[in-house]
Coordinates of C-alpha atoms in Angstrom, one line a residue:
Chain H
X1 CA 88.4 5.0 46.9
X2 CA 86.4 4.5 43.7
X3 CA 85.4 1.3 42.3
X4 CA 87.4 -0.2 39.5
X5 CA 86.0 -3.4 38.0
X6 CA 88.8 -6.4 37.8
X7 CA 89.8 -6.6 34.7
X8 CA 89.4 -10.3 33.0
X9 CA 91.3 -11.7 30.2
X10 CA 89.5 -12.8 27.6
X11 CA 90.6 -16.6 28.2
X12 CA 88.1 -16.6 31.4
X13 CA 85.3 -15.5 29.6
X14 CA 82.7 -18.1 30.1
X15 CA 81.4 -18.8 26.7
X16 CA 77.8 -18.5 26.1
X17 CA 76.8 -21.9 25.9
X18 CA 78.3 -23.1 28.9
X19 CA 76.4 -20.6 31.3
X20 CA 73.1 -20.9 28.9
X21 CA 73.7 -24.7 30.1
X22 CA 74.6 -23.4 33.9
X23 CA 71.5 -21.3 33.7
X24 CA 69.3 -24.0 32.9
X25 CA 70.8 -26.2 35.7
X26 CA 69.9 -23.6 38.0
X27 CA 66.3 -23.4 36.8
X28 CA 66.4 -27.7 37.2
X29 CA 67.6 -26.6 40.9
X30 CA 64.4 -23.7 40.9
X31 CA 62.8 -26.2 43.3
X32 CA 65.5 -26.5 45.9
X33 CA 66.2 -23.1 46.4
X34 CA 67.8 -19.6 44.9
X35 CA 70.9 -19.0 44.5
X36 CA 73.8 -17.7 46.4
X37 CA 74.4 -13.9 46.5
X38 CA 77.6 -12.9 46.5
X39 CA 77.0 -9.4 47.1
X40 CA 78.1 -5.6 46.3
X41 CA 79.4 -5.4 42.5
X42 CA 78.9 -8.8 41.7
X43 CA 75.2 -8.9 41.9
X44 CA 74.2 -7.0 38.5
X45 CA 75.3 -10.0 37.0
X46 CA 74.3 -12.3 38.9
X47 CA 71.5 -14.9 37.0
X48 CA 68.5 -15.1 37.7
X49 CA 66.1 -18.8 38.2
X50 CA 63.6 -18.2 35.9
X51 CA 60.7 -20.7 35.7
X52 CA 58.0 -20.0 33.2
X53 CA 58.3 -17.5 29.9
X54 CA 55.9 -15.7 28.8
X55 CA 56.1 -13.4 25.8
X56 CA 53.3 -10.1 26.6
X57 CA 55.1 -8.4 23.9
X58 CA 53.6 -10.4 21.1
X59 CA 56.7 -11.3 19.5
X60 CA 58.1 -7.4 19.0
X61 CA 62.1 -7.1 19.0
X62 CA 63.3 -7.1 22.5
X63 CA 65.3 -3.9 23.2
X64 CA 69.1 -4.4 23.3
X65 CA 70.2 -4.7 26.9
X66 CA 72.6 -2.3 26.5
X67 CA 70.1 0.6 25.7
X68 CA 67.7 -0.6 28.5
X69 CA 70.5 0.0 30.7
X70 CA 72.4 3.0 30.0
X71 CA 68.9 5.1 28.7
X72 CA 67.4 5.4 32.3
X73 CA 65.2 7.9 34.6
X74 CA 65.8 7.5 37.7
X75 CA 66.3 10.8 39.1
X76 CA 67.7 9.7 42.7
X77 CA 71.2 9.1 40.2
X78 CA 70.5 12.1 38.5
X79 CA 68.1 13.7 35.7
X80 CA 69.8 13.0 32.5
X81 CA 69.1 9.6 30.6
X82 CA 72.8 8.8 31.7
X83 CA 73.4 9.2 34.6
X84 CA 71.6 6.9 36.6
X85 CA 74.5 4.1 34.2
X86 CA 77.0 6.4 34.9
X87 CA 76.4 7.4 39.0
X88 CA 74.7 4.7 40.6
X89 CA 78.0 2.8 41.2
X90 CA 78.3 2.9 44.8
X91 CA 74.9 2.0 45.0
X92 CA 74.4 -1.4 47.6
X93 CA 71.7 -3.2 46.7
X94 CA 72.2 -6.0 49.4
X95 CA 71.6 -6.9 51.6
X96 CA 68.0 -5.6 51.5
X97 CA 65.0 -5.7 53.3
X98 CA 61.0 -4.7 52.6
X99 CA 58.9 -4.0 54.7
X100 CA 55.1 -4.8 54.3
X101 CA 52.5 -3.1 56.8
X102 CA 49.5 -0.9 57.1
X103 CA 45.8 -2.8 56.5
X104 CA 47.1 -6.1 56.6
X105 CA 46.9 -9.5 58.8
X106 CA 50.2 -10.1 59.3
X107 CA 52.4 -7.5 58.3
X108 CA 56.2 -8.7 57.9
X109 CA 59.6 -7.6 56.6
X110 CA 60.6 -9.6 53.9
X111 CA 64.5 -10.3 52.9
X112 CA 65.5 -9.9 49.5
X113 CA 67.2 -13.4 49.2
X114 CA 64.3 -15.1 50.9
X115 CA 61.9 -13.3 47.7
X116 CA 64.6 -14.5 45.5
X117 CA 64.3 -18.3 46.8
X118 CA 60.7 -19.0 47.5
X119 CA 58.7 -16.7 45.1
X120 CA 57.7 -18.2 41.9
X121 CA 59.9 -16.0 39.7
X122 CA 59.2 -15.9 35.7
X123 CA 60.5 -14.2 32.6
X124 CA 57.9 -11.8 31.6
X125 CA 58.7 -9.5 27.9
X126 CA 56.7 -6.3 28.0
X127 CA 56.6 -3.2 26.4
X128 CA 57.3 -0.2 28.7
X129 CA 56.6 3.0 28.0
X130 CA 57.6 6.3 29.5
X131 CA 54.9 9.6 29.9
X132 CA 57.9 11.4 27.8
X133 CA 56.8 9.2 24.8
X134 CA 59.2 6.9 24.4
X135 CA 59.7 3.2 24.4
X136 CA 61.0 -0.5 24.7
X137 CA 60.7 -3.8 25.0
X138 CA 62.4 -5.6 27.8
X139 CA 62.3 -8.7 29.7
X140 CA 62.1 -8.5 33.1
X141 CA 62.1 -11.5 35.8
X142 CA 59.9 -12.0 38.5
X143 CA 57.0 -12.4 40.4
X144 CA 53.3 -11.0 40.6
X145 CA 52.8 -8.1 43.2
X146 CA 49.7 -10.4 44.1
X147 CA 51.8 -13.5 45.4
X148 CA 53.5 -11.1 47.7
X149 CA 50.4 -9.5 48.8
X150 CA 48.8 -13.0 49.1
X151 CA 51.0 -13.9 52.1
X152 CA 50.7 -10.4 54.4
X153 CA 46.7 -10.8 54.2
X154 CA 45.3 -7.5 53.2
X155 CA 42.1 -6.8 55.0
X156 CA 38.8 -6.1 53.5
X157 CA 39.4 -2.4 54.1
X158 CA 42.2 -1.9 52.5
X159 CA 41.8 -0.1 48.8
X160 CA 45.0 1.0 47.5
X161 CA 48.7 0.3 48.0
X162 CA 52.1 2.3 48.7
X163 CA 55.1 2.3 47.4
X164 CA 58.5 3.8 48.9
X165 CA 62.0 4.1 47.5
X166 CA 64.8 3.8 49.6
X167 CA 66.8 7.1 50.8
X168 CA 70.8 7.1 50.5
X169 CA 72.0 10.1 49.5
X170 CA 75.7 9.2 50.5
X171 CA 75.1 6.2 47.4
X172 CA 72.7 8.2 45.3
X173 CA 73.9 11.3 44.4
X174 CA 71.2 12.9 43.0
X175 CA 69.4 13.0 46.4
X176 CA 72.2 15.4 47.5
X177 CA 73.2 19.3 46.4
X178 CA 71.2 22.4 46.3
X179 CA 69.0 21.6 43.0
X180 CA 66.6 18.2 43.8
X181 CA 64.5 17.7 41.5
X182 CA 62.0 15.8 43.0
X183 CA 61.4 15.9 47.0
X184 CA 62.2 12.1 48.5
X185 CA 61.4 9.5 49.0
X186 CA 60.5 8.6 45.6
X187 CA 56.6 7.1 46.1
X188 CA 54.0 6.0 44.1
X189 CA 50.9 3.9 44.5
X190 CA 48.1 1.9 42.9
X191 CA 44.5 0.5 43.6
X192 CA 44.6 -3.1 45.3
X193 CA 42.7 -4.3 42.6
X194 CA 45.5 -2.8 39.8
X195 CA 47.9 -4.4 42.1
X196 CA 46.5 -8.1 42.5
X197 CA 46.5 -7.7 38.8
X198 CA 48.4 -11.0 37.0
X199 CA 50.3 -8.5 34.9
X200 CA 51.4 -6.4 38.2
X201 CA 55.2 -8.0 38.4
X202 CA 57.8 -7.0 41.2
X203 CA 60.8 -7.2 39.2
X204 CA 64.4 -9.0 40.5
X205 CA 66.2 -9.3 37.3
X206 CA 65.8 -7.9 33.2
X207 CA 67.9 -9.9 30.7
X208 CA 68.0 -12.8 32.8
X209 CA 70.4 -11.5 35.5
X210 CA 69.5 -9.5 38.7
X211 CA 68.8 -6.2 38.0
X212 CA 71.8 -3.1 37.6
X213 CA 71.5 -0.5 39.6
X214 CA 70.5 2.2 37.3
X215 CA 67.4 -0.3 37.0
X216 CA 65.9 -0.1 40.5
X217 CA 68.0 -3.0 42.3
X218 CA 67.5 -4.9 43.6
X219 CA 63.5 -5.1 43.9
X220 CA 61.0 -2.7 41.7
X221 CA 57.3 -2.9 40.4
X222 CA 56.6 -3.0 36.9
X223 CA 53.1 -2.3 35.8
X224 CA 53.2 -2.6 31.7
X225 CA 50.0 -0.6 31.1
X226 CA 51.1 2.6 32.8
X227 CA 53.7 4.8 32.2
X228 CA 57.4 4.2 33.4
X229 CA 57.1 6.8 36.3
X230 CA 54.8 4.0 38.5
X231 CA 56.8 1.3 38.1
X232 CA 58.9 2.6 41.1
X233 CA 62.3 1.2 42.0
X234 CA 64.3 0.5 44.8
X235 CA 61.6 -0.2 47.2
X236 CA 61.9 -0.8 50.7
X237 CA 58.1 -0.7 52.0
X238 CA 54.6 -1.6 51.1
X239 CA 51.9 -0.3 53.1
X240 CA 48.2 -0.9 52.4
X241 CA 45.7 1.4 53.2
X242 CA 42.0 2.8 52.3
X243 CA 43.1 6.4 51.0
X244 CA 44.6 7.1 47.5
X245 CA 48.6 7.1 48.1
X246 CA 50.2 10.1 47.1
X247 CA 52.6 10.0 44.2
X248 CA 55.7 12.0 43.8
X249 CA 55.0 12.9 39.9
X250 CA 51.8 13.7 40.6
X251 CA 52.4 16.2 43.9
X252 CA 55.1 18.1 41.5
X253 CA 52.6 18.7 38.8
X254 CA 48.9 17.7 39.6
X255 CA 47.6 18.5 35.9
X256 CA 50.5 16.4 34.0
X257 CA 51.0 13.0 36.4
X258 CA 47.7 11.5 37.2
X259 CA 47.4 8.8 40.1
X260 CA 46.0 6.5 37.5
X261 CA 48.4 7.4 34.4
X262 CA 47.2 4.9 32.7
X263 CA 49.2 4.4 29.3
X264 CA 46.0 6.4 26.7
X265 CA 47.1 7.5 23.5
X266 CA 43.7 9.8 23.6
X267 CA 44.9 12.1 26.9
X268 CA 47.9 14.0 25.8
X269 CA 50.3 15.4 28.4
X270 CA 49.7 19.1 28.7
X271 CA 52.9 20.0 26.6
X272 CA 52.9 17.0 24.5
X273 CA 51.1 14.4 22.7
X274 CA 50.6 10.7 23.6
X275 CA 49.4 9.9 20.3
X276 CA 52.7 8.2 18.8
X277 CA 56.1 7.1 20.5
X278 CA 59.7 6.7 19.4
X279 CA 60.9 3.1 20.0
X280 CA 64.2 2.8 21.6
X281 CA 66.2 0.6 19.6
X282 CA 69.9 0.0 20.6
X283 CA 72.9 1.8 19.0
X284 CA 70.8 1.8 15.7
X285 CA 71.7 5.5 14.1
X286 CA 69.4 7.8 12.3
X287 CA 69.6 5.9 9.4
X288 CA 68.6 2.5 10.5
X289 CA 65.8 2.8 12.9
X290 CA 67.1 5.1 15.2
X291 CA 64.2 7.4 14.5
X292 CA 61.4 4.9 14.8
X293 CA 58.0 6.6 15.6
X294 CA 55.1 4.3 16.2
X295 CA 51.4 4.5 17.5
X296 CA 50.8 4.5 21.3
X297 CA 48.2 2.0 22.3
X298 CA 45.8 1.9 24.8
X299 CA 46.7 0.6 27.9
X300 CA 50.4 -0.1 26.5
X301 CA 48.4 -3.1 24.6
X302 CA 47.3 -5.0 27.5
X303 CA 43.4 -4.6 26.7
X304 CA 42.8 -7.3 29.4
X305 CA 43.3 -4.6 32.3
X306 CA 40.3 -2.1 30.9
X307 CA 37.8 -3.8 32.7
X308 CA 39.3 -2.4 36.6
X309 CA 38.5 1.2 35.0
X310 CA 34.7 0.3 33.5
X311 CA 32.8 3.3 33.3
X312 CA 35.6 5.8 34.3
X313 CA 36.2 8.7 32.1
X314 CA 39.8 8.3 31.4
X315 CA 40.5 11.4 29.7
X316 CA 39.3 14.1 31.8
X317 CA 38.9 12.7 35.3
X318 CA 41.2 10.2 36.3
X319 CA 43.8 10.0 34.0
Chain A
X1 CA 110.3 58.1 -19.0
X2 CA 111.4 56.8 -15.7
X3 CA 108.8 58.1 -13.3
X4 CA 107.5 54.7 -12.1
X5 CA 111.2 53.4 -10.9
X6 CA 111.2 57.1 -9.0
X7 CA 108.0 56.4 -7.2
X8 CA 109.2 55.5 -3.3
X9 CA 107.7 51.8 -3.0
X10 CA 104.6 51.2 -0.7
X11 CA 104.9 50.6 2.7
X12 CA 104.1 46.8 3.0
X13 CA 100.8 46.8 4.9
X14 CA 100.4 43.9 7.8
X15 CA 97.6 41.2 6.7
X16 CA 94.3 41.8 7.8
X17 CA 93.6 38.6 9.6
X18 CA 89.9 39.7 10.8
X19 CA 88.2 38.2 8.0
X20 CA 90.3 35.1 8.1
X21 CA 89.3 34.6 11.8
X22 CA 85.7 35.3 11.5
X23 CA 85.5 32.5 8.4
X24 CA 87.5 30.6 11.1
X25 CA 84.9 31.2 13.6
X26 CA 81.7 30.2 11.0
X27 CA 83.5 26.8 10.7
X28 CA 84.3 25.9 13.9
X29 CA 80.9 27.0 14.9
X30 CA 79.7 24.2 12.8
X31 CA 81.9 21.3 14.4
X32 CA 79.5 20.4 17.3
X33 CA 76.6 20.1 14.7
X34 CA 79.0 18.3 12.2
X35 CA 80.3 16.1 14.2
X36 CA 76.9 15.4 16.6
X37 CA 75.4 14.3 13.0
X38 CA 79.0 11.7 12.6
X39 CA 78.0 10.5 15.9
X40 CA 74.2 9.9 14.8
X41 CA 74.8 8.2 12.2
X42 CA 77.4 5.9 12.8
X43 CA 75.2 4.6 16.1
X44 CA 77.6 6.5 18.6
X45 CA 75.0 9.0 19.7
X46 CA 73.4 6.7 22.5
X47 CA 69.9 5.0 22.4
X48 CA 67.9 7.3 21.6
X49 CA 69.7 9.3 18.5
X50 CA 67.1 11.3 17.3
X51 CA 66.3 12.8 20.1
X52 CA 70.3 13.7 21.4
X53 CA 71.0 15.2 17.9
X54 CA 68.0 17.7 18.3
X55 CA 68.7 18.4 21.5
X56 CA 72.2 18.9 21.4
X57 CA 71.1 21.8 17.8
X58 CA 68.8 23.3 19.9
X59 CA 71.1 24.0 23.0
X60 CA 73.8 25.1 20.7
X61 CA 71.3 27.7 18.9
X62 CA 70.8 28.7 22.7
X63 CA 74.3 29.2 23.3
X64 CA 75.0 31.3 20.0
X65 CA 72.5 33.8 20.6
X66 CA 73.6 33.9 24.1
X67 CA 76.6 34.8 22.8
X68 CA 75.5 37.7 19.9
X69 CA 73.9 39.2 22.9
X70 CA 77.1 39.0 25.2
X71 CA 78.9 41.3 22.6
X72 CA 77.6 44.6 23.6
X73 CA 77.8 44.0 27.1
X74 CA 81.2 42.6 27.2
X75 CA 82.4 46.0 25.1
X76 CA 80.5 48.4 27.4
X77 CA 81.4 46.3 31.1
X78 CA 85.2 47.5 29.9
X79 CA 85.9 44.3 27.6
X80 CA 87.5 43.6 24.0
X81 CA 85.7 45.3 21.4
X82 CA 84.3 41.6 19.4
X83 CA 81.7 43.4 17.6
X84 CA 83.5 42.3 13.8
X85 CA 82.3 38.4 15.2
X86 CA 78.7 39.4 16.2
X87 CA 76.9 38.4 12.6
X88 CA 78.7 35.1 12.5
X89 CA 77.7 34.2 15.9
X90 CA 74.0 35.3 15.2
X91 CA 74.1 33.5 12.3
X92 CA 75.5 30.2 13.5
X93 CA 72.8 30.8 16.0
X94 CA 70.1 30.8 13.2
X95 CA 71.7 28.2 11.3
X96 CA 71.4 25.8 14.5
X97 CA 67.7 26.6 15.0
X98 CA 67.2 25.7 11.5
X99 CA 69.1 22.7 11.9
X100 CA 67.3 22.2 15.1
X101 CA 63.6 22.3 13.0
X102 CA 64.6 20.1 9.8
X103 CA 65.7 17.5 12.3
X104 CA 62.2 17.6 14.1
X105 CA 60.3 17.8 10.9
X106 CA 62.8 14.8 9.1
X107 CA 64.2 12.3 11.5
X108 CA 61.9 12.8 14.5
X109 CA 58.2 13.1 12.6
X110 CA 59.1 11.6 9.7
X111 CA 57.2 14.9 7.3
X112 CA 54.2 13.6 9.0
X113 CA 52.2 16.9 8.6
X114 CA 49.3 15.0 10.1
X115 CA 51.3 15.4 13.6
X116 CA 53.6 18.2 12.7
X117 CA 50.5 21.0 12.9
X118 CA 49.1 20.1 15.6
X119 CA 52.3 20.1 17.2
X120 CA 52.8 23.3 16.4
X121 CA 49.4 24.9 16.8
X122 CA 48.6 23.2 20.0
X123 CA 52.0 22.8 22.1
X124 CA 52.4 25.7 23.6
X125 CA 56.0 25.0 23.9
X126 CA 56.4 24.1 20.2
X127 CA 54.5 27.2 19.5
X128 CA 56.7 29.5 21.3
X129 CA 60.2 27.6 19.8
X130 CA 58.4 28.2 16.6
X131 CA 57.7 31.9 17.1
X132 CA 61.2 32.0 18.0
X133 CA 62.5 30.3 14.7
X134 CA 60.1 33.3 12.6
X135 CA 61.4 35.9 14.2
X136 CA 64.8 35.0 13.3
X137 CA 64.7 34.6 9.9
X138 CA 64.1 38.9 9.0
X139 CA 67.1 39.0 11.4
X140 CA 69.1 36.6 9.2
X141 CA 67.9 38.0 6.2
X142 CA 69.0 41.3 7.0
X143 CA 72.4 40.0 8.0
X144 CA 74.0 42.0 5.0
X145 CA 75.7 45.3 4.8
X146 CA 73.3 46.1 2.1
X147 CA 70.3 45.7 4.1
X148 CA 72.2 47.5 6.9
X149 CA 73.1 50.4 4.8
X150 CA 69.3 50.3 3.2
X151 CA 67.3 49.9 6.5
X152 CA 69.5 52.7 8.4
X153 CA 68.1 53.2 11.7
X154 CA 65.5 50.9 11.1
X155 CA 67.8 48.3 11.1
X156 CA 68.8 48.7 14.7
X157 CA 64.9 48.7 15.5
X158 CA 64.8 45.2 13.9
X159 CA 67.4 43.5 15.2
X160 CA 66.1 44.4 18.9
X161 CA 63.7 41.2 17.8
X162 CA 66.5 39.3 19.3
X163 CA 66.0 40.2 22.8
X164 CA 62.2 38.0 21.9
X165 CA 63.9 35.7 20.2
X166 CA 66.2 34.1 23.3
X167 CA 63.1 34.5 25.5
X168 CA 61.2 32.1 22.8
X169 CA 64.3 29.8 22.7
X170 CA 65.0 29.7 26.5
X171 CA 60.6 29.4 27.4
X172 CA 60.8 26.6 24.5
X173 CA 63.7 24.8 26.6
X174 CA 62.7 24.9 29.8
X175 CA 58.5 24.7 29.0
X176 CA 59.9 20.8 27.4
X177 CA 61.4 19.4 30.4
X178 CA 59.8 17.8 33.3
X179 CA 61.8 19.4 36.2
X180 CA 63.7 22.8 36.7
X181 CA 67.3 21.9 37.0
X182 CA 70.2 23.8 37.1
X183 CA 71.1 23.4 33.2
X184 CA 68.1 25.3 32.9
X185 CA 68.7 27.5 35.5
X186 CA 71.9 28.4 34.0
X187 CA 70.4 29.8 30.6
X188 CA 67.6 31.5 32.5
X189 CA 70.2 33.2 34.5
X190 CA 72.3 34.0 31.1
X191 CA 69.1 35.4 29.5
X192 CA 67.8 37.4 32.4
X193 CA 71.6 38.7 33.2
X194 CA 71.8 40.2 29.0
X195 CA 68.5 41.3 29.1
X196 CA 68.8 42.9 32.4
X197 CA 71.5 44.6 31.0
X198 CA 69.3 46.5 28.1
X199 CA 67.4 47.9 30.5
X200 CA 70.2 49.3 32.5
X201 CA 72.3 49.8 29.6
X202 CA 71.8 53.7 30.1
X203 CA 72.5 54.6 33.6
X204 CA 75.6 52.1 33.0
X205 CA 76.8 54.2 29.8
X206 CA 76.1 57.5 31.7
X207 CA 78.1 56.0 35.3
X208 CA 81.0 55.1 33.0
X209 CA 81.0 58.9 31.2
X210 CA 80.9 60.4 34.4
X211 CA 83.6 58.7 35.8
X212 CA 85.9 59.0 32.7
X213 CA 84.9 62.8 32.7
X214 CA 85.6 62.9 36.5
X215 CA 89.1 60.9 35.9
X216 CA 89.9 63.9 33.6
X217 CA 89.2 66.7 35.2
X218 CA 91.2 65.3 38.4
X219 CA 94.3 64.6 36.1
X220 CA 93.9 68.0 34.6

């Protein structure tokens, strides 16, 4: 049987003031604990305790939720922009577990709820921006990689750390049929030191609500200075180790997807440039921004992060 | 003095509808890029409209010239004869490539020529979508039955520029995505399956002549 959503008369709406005012309760409560999951189709909406805000957008328009949500990669639902919206219905995101291991102290298996409770979870705006030059501006909530990292103890040797989507190809259809696009699980990885970064956030929620489906529920990374394709959703393990991770863009096509891909408008993708970017702006049409091109900067903007790749040629070597 | 009214009247001849359908066929050819454009800019062409609208021109150039190239076949494999429609279609396949560039040079770079060259110069893929959109414009220009009549045999010569053409449109495609899916796969297959067929075209005319030569000497 498919999923239909209820259907709610307008007169149980909750109007927006009274749930901003809810919401704010629940942040007053941040100290006593998260909140209760309901589960299944009712998480997406679900709100999100947010303590601090910080604005690492410098003030640019936030992209409407609606095209943050329906314009997705995410090719476990699919390869076209909508169908991660459009097929990731069946999708459970909880309950949900990750598990931490490899050069660590103490490795553990986190659950998703106990994240949700005890980690210090913020609002954090940031631009993100996808190797197919495009765009946006969202606001994602959650909490630094580091904080998670913090409590399994890396060890000295560890160097790098690995990322791993989860595998359901009975709720994510495009990890089924002849054609796959992409060999799974989905993995990715990054440099401790890129990780322990303040920026690094694993994201729970965008908008102020846990995050939908199509968006990597219910746990992903986001790391705002590199393109889209490392901040990998869904993910079920975290291993640390002392050998560069391998990353699913870059085994498909070595020359295109570095390990670094570091957001530079100077390296251009083989087939395309990097120079410039179109910003997604909501249901805008051509005629009113719906074709807005601007400069790519370096590092997405977040100059503070240059420093982890001092005297590294990012162009030709480790881009 | 009364020859005319001793004149047996014409027989009424039937309508010729054939022009009528082929003007038919030039306008709904042009719905999808009409109403893609509506779509665009009335905000109803998702979040990133720019980018659908060209796409969506591009794969229905694609799909035109797929379909100019399926007359032939379709005719020789035993089919309806649809030759009468093959200039439209080409045409509507030129006019969607054109559409396909003006939207690239307008709403997605804005004129700016600064970006626009080196795109086209350096991007292989651009480069080969643009060979694509040169070769087609002799073709389109010599869509007449002037030039026809004028270039003779010559003419024929030209127009095989449109087995490059489809390569260059079908290369451009696919060298633009990230992954080989099966959309792509599907116009690869479409190309190499017309194409294919040019090169066999002979031994399939001579099979068919033998066989109809064979069906008449049985009968006889």
């Amino acid at each position: 049987m498919t999923y239909r959503p209820p259907h709610i008369p307008s007169s149980e709406i909750t109007p927006k003031s009274v749930y901003l005012n809810r919401r704010q309760l629940i942040a007053g409560a941040a100290a006593a604990g998260g909140l209760a999951l309901t589960g299944g189709s009712a998480f997406a909406a679900t709100p999100i305790r947010i303590g601090n805000k910080v604005d690492d957008a410098k003030g640019e328009t936030v992209t409407p939720k609606e095209s943050a949500t329906t314009y997705n990669n995410f090719y476990e639902f699919g390869t076209d922009k909508s169908d991660p919206a459009k097929n990731s219905g069946k999708f459970k995101p909880l309950p949900w577990a990750i598990k931490v291991d490899g050069m660590v102290g103490k490795p553990q298996t986190f659950g998703f709820e106990d994240l949700l409770a005890t980690m210090p979870i913020e609002e954090r705006i940031y631009r993100f921006r996808c190797v197919e030059a495009w765009s946006m501006v969202i606001p994602w909530d959650g909490f630094q990689l580091s904080e998670l990292l913090k409590k399994v103890e890396p060890l000295a040797s560890a160097k790098y750390v690995a990322f791993e989507t989860v595998v359901r190809p009975e709720e994510m259809p495009g990890q089924k049929g002849y054609f796959q696009p992409l060999p799974w699980p989905y993995v990715d990885g990054l440099r401790l030191d890129e990780a322990m970064q303040p920026l690094t956030l694993m994201a729970v929620g965008m908008y102020g609500e846990a995050l939908p489906n199509q968006s990597g529920a219910p746990i992903r990374l986001i790391v705002p200075w590199k393109y889209g394709f490392k901040s990998i959703k869904s993910i079920v393990r975290i291993t640390l180790t002392d050998k560069e991770p391998p990353c699913s863009w870059n085994k498909a096509a070595a020359n295109e997807y570095g390990f670094y891909s570091n957001v530079n408008p100077k390296r251009d993708h083989p087939r395309w440039s990097q120079a410039t970017e179109r910003r997604i702006g909501g249901k805008t049409g051509f005629f009113s921004g719906g074709g807005d091109r601007r400069d790519t900067l370096m590092f997405n903007g977040y100059d503070e992060v240059a420093s982890l790749y001092n005297g590294m040629d990012l162009i030709n070597t480790y881009y | 003095m009364t020859a005319t009214s001793t004149r047996p009247a014409a027989p009424a001849r039937p309508f010729n509808w054939l022009p009528v359908k082929i003007w038919a066929l030039y306008i709904v050819g042009l719905v999808p890029a009409v109403w893609y454009f509506y779509l665009g800019a009335t905000g109803n062409l998702g979040a990133d409209p720019v980018v659908t609208f060209e796409h969506n021109l591009g794969f229905w150039a694609i799909r035109f010239l797929l379909a100019t190239l399926a007359i032939t076949p379709i005719f020789i494999l035993g089919g309806p004869n649809l030759i009468a429609y093959r200039r439209a279609l080409g045409l509507l396949g030129f006019w969607y490539v054109l559409f396909h560039f003006t939207v690239y040079l307008t709403l997605d770079r804005a004129l700016d020529f600064s970006a626009i060259i080196p795109d086209i110069v350096k991007r292989p893929y651009i480069t080969i979508g643009m060979l694509g959109f040169i070769m087609l414009i002799p073709l389109a220009l010599t869509s007449n039955r002037f030039s026809i009549r004028r270039l003779g045999p010559r003419w024929n010569k030209l127009h095989k520029l449109s087995y490059l053409v489809i390569i260059a449109g079908v290369v451009h495609f696919v060298m633009s995505t990230k992954v080989l899916i099966v959309e792509q796969m599907i116009y690869i297959v479409l190309t190499a399956l017309l194409l294919g067929f040019r090169v066999f075209k002979k031994p399939i005319m001579n099979w068919r002549k033998e066989r109809m030569k064979a069906k008449r000497l049985a009968k006889a």
